[in-house]
Amino acid sequence: STAEKPILLNNIADAEAFISGAEVVVIGFFQDPDSPAAAPFRLAAGQIPEVPFGLSTSAAVLSHYGVSANTLALFRRVDNDRRDLDMNKDVDTKKLTRFIRMNELRLVTEYNPVTAIGVMQSSLQFNLLLITDKMSPKHPERMRKFRAAAELYKGKILFILLDSNLKSNERVVSYFQLKKSQLPALAIFHTPDDEQDVLTLDEISIERVQDFCNRFIQ
């Protein structure tokens, strides 16, 4: 509930426990939690219930994370990375929300025009896409196995879900030279040199995903 957000982080141990507690967390570092800079942060916290928001005014915590006051930091587990936003620079709730949506890469990130930017900027060089119809009755089971496989490649490969129903995703599907009749499919991609490989499959299994990834990486 919004009443609990953001959570006050009074010391380094609190902050570290908070960060390790979820795939993506956001912390606002402020000298004064009631300052004008903190207002859009509080508003965004209420609008994005699925991302935990923390707030710290502790000098020790700020110094531990090497941030100055009025900074928002997004921590994410998938590539062990962090993205900062300077709140002194006329940041409104809309800008702040977009920043979070763009950078909230997860164990499995759903691809859309906003997350696409964060995906491109990730430090991970391998992307694995599951291109599939989210409306399919088999979707929950496919996702469960895809997620389980993603656990095995944390920090190595970015796992991405691409809904083949969305018009905005048609370009990506055709980029991998796939037709709708060939879906679902896995597509793996090495960003530095555009190397790619595609595997069409009726059923997804953790072993097949592993096989496909390991072959490509080698």
Coordinates of C-alpha atoms in Angstrom, one line a residue:
S1 CA 0.0 0.0 0.0
T2 CA 1.1 3.6 -0.6
A3 CA 1.1 4.3 3.1
E4 CA 4.2 2.1 3.5
K5 CA 6.1 3.7 0.7
P6 CA 8.7 4.9 0.6
I7 CA 10.5 2.8 3.3
L8 CA 12.9 4.8 5.5
L9 CA 16.5 3.5 5.3
N10 CA 18.4 4.8 8.3
N11 CA 21.6 2.9 8.0
I12 CA 23.8 1.0 5.5
A13 CA 22.6 -2.4 6.7
D14 CA 19.0 -1.4 6.1
A15 CA 19.8 -0.1 2.6
E16 CA 21.7 -3.3 1.7
A17 CA 18.9 -5.5 2.9
F18 CA 16.4 -3.4 1.0
I19 CA 18.4 -3.6 -2.2
S20 CA 18.9 -7.4 -2.0
G21 CA 15.2 -7.9 -1.3
A22 CA 13.8 -7.4 -4.8
E23 CA 14.8 -7.6 -8.5
V24 CA 14.5 -3.9 -8.9
V25 CA 14.4 -1.2 -6.2
V26 CA 14.5 2.6 -6.2
I27 CA 16.1 4.7 -3.4
G28 CA 15.8 8.4 -3.1
F29 CA 18.8 10.0 -1.4
F30 CA 17.7 13.4 0.1
Q31 CA 19.1 15.7 2.8
D32 CA 15.5 16.8 3.5
P33 CA 12.7 14.3 2.8
D34 CA 10.2 17.2 2.6
S35 CA 12.2 19.2 0.1
P36 CA 10.6 20.1 -3.2
A37 CA 12.9 17.7 -5.0
A38 CA 11.4 14.8 -3.0
A39 CA 7.8 15.6 -4.0
P40 CA 7.9 13.9 -7.5
F41 CA 9.7 11.0 -5.9
R42 CA 6.9 10.4 -3.4
L43 CA 4.2 10.7 -6.1
A44 CA 6.0 8.2 -8.3
A45 CA 6.2 5.8 -5.4
G46 CA 2.5 5.7 -5.2
Q47 CA 2.1 5.2 -9.0
I48 CA 4.5 2.3 -9.3
P49 CA 3.3 -0.1 -6.7
E50 CA 5.3 -3.1 -8.0
V51 CA 8.7 -1.4 -7.4
P52 CA 9.8 -1.0 -3.8
F53 CA 10.8 2.6 -3.0
G54 CA 13.2 3.5 -0.2
L55 CA 14.3 6.8 1.1
S56 CA 17.4 7.8 3.0
T57 CA 18.6 11.0 4.6
S58 CA 21.6 9.3 6.4
A59 CA 25.0 10.9 5.5
A60 CA 26.6 7.5 6.1
V61 CA 24.3 5.8 3.6
L62 CA 24.8 8.6 1.0
S63 CA 28.5 8.3 1.3
H64 CA 28.4 4.5 1.2
Y65 CA 26.7 4.7 -2.2
G66 CA 28.8 7.6 -3.4
V67 CA 25.8 9.8 -4.1
S68 CA 25.0 13.5 -3.4
A69 CA 21.7 14.6 -1.9
N70 CA 18.7 14.7 -4.2
T71 CA 19.7 11.7 -6.3
L72 CA 17.4 8.8 -7.2
A73 CA 19.2 5.5 -7.7
L74 CA 17.7 2.4 -9.3
F75 CA 19.4 -0.9 -8.3
R76 CA 18.7 -4.1 -10.3
R77 CA 19.8 -7.6 -9.8
V78 CA 19.7 -9.0 -13.4
D79 CA 23.0 -7.4 -14.4
N80 CA 24.0 -6.1 -10.9
D81 CA 23.9 -2.6 -12.1
R82 CA 22.7 0.8 -10.9
R83 CA 21.3 3.8 -12.7
D84 CA 21.3 7.3 -11.1
L85 CA 19.0 10.3 -11.8
D86 CA 19.9 13.8 -10.6
M87 CA 16.8 15.2 -8.9
N88 CA 18.2 18.7 -8.8
K89 CA 17.6 19.0 -12.6
D90 CA 13.9 19.9 -12.7
V91 CA 12.7 16.4 -12.7
D92 CA 8.9 15.9 -12.6
T93 CA 7.0 12.8 -11.8
K94 CA 6.5 11.9 -15.4
K95 CA 10.3 12.1 -16.1
L96 CA 11.0 10.1 -13.0
T97 CA 8.5 7.4 -13.9
R98 CA 9.9 7.1 -17.4
F99 CA 13.4 6.8 -16.0
I100 CA 12.3 3.9 -13.8
R101 CA 10.2 2.2 -16.5
M102 CA 13.2 2.4 -18.9
N103 CA 15.7 1.0 -16.5
E104 CA 13.7 -1.6 -14.6
L105 CA 15.3 -4.6 -16.2
R106 CA 14.2 -7.8 -14.5
L107 CA 15.1 -11.5 -14.5
V108 CA 12.8 -11.6 -17.5
T109 CA 12.1 -8.2 -19.0
E110 CA 9.1 -7.6 -21.1
Y111 CA 10.1 -5.8 -24.3
N112 CA 8.3 -2.6 -25.2
P113 CA 9.4 0.7 -26.7
V114 CA 10.4 2.0 -23.2
T115 CA 12.2 -1.0 -21.9
A116 CA 14.0 -1.3 -25.3
I117 CA 16.1 1.7 -24.3
G118 CA 17.2 0.1 -21.0
V119 CA 17.9 -3.2 -22.8
M120 CA 20.2 -1.5 -25.3
Q121 CA 22.1 0.2 -22.5
S122 CA 22.6 -2.9 -20.4
S123 CA 26.1 -4.1 -19.8
L124 CA 25.1 -7.7 -20.6
Q125 CA 26.2 -8.5 -24.2
F126 CA 23.9 -11.5 -24.7
N127 CA 20.1 -11.1 -25.1
L128 CA 17.8 -14.1 -25.3
L129 CA 14.3 -13.4 -26.5
L130 CA 11.3 -15.6 -26.1
I131 CA 9.0 -14.6 -28.9
T132 CA 5.6 -15.9 -28.1
D133 CA 1.9 -15.1 -28.0
K134 CA 1.0 -13.9 -24.4
M135 CA -2.6 -14.9 -25.0
S136 CA -1.8 -18.5 -25.6
P137 CA -3.1 -20.9 -22.9
K138 CA 0.4 -22.4 -22.7
H139 CA 1.9 -19.0 -21.9
P140 CA 2.1 -19.3 -18.1
E141 CA 3.9 -22.6 -18.3
R142 CA 6.3 -21.3 -20.9
M143 CA 7.1 -18.3 -18.8
R144 CA 7.7 -20.5 -15.7
K145 CA 10.3 -22.5 -17.5
F146 CA 11.9 -19.4 -19.2
R147 CA 12.2 -17.8 -15.8
A148 CA 13.8 -20.9 -14.3
A149 CA 16.3 -20.9 -17.1
A150 CA 16.9 -17.1 -16.6
E151 CA 18.0 -17.8 -13.0
L152 CA 20.9 -20.0 -14.4
Y153 CA 22.2 -17.1 -16.6
K154 CA 21.9 -14.2 -14.2
G155 CA 24.6 -11.6 -14.9
K156 CA 25.4 -13.3 -18.2
I157 CA 22.4 -13.2 -20.5
L158 CA 19.5 -10.8 -20.5
F159 CA 16.2 -12.8 -20.8
I160 CA 13.5 -10.9 -22.7
L161 CA 9.8 -11.7 -23.3
L162 CA 8.5 -10.4 -26.7
D163 CA 4.8 -10.6 -27.2
S164 CA 4.2 -11.4 -30.8
N165 CA 0.7 -10.0 -30.6
L166 CA 1.9 -6.4 -30.3
K167 CA 2.1 -4.4 -33.5
S168 CA 5.1 -2.5 -32.1
N169 CA 7.0 -5.8 -31.9
E170 CA 6.5 -6.9 -35.6
R171 CA 9.7 -5.3 -36.6
V172 CA 11.7 -7.3 -34.1
V173 CA 10.0 -10.5 -35.3
S174 CA 10.9 -9.8 -38.9
Y175 CA 14.4 -8.8 -37.9
F176 CA 15.0 -12.4 -36.9
Q177 CA 13.3 -13.5 -40.2
L178 CA 10.5 -15.2 -38.4
K179 CA 6.9 -15.6 -39.5
K180 CA 4.0 -15.9 -37.1
S181 CA 3.5 -19.5 -38.0
Q182 CA 7.0 -20.3 -36.7
L183 CA 6.3 -19.0 -33.2
P184 CA 7.0 -19.5 -30.4
A185 CA 10.7 -19.2 -30.9
L186 CA 13.9 -18.4 -29.1
A187 CA 16.2 -15.8 -30.6
I188 CA 19.7 -15.1 -29.1
F189 CA 21.7 -12.1 -29.9
H190 CA 25.2 -10.9 -29.2
T191 CA 25.1 -7.1 -29.1
P192 CA 28.8 -6.2 -29.9
D193 CA 28.8 -7.9 -33.4
D194 CA 25.1 -8.6 -34.2
E195 CA 25.7 -12.4 -34.2
Q196 CA 22.4 -14.2 -33.8
D197 CA 20.7 -17.5 -33.8
V198 CA 17.1 -18.6 -33.8
L199 CA 15.3 -21.8 -32.6
T200 CA 11.7 -22.4 -33.3
L201 CA 10.0 -24.7 -30.7
D202 CA 6.6 -26.0 -29.9
E203 CA 7.4 -26.6 -26.3
I204 CA 10.0 -24.8 -24.2
S205 CA 12.0 -26.7 -21.6
I206 CA 14.8 -25.5 -19.3
E207 CA 17.2 -28.0 -21.0
R208 CA 16.5 -26.8 -24.5
V209 CA 17.0 -23.2 -23.4
Q210 CA 20.3 -24.2 -21.8
D211 CA 21.4 -26.1 -24.8
F212 CA 20.6 -23.2 -27.1
C213 CA 22.4 -20.7 -24.9
N214 CA 25.5 -22.7 -24.3
R215 CA 25.9 -23.6 -28.0
F216 CA 25.7 -20.0 -28.9
I217 CA 28.0 -18.7 -26.2
Q218 CA 30.7 -21.2 -27.2

